[in-house]
CSV table of C-alpha atoms and ligand atoms in Angstrom, one decimal:
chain,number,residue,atom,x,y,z
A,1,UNK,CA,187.7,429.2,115.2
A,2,UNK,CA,185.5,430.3,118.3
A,3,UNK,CA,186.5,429.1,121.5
A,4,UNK,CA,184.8,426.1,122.7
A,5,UNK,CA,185.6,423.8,125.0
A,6,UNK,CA,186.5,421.1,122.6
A,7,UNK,CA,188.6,423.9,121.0
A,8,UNK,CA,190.5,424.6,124.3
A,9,UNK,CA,190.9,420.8,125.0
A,10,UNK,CA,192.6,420.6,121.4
A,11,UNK,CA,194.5,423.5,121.6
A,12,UNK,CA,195.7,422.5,125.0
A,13,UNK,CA,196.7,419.1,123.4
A,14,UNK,CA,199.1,420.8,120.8
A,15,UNK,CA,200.4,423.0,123.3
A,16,UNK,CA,201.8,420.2,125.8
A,17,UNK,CA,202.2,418.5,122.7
A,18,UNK,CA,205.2,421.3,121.8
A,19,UNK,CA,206.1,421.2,125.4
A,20,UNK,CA,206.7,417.5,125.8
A,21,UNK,CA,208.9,417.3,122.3
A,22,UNK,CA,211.2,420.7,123.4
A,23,UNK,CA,211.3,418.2,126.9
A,24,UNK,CA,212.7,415.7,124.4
A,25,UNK,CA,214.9,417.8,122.4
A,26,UNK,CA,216.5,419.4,125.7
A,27,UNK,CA,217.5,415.6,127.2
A,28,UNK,CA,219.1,414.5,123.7
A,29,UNK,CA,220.5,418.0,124.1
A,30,UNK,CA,221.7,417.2,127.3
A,31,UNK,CA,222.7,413.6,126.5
A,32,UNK,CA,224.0,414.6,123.1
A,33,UNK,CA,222.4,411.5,121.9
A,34,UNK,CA,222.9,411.6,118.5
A,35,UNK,CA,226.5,412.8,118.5
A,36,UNK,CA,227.7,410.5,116.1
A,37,UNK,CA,225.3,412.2,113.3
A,38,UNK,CA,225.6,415.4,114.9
A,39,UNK,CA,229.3,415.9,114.4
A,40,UNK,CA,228.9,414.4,110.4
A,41,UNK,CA,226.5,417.4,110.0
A,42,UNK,CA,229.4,419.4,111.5
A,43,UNK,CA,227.0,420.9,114.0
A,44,UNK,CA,227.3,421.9,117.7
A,45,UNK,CA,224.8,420.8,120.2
A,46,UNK,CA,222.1,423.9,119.8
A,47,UNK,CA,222.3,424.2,116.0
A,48,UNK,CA,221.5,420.2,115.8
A,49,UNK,CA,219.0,419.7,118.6
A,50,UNK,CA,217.3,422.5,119.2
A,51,UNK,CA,217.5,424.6,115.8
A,52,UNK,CA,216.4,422.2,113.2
A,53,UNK,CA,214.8,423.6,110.9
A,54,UNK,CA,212.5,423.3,107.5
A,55,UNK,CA,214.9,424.0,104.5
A,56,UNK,CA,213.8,424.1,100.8
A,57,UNK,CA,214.8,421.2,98.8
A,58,UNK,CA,217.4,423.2,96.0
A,59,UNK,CA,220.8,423.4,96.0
A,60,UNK,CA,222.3,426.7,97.3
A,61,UNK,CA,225.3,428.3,96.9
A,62,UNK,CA,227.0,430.1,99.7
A,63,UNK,CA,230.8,431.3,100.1
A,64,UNK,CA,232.1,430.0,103.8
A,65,UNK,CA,232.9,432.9,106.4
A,66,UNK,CA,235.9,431.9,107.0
A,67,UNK,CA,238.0,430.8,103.6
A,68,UNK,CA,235.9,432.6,101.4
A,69,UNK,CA,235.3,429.8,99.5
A,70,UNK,CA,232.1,428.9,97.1
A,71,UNK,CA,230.5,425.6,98.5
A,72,UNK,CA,226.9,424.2,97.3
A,73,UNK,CA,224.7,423.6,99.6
A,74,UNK,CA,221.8,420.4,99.1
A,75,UNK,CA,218.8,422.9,100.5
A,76,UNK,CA,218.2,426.7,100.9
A,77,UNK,CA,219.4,426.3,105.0
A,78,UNK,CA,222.7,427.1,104.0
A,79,UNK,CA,225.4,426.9,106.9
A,80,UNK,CA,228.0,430.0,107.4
A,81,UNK,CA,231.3,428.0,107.0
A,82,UNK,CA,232.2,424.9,105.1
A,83,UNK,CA,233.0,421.5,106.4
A,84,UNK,CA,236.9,421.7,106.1
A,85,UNK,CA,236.8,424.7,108.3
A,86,UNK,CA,234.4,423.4,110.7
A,87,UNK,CA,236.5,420.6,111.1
A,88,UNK,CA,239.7,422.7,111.5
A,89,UNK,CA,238.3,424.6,114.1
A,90,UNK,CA,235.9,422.1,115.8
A,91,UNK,CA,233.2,425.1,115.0
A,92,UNK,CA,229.6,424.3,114.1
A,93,UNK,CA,229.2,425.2,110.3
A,94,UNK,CA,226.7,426.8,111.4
A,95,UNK,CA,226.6,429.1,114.1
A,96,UNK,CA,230.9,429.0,114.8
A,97,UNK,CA,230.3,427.4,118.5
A,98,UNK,CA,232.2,424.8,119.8
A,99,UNK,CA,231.0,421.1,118.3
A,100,UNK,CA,232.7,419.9,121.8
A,101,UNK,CA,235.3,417.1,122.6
B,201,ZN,ZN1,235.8,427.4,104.7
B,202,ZN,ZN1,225.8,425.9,116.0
């Protein structure tokens, strides 16, 4: 699309549109709002507020990092370790950072 004014004014729109729902990612970041559903996910604070991504809908199979084991996953964003170890090591499944206190 050529550049326009009315193109600028949209594109603008989007662009703070981006900016104001990082803002809001960064204070539930920050507030670790949603910790309750964060730490069922077995995620640290990055991985669940700032990472979230778009996963195909099939169920994966990935062996965790640390035990070795073979896990199944419910989409294709399959995490590095399983849940038992994330839980024994208070590690985010998956990146390995801390999940906190
Ligand atoms: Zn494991
Ligand atoms: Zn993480």
């Amino acid at each position: 699309m050529k550049l326009s004014e009315n193109k600028i004014k949209t594109s603008t729109f989007f662009a703070e549109q981006t900016y104001n729902r990082m803002k809001k990612q960064l204070a539930k970041y920050e507030a670790d709002s949603e910790k309750q559903a964060r730490l069922e996910k077995a995620l640290c604070t990055t991985c669940y507020y700032l990472k979230s991504s778009i996963a195909g809908q099939a169920f994966t199979k990935y062996n965790c990092q640390h035990c070795g084991e073979e896990h199944t996953h419910p989409n294709t964003n399959v995490p590095k370790y399983c849940f038992k170890c994330s839980k024994e090591h208070n590690a985010c499944k998956k990146c390995g950072a801390s999940k906190g206190d």
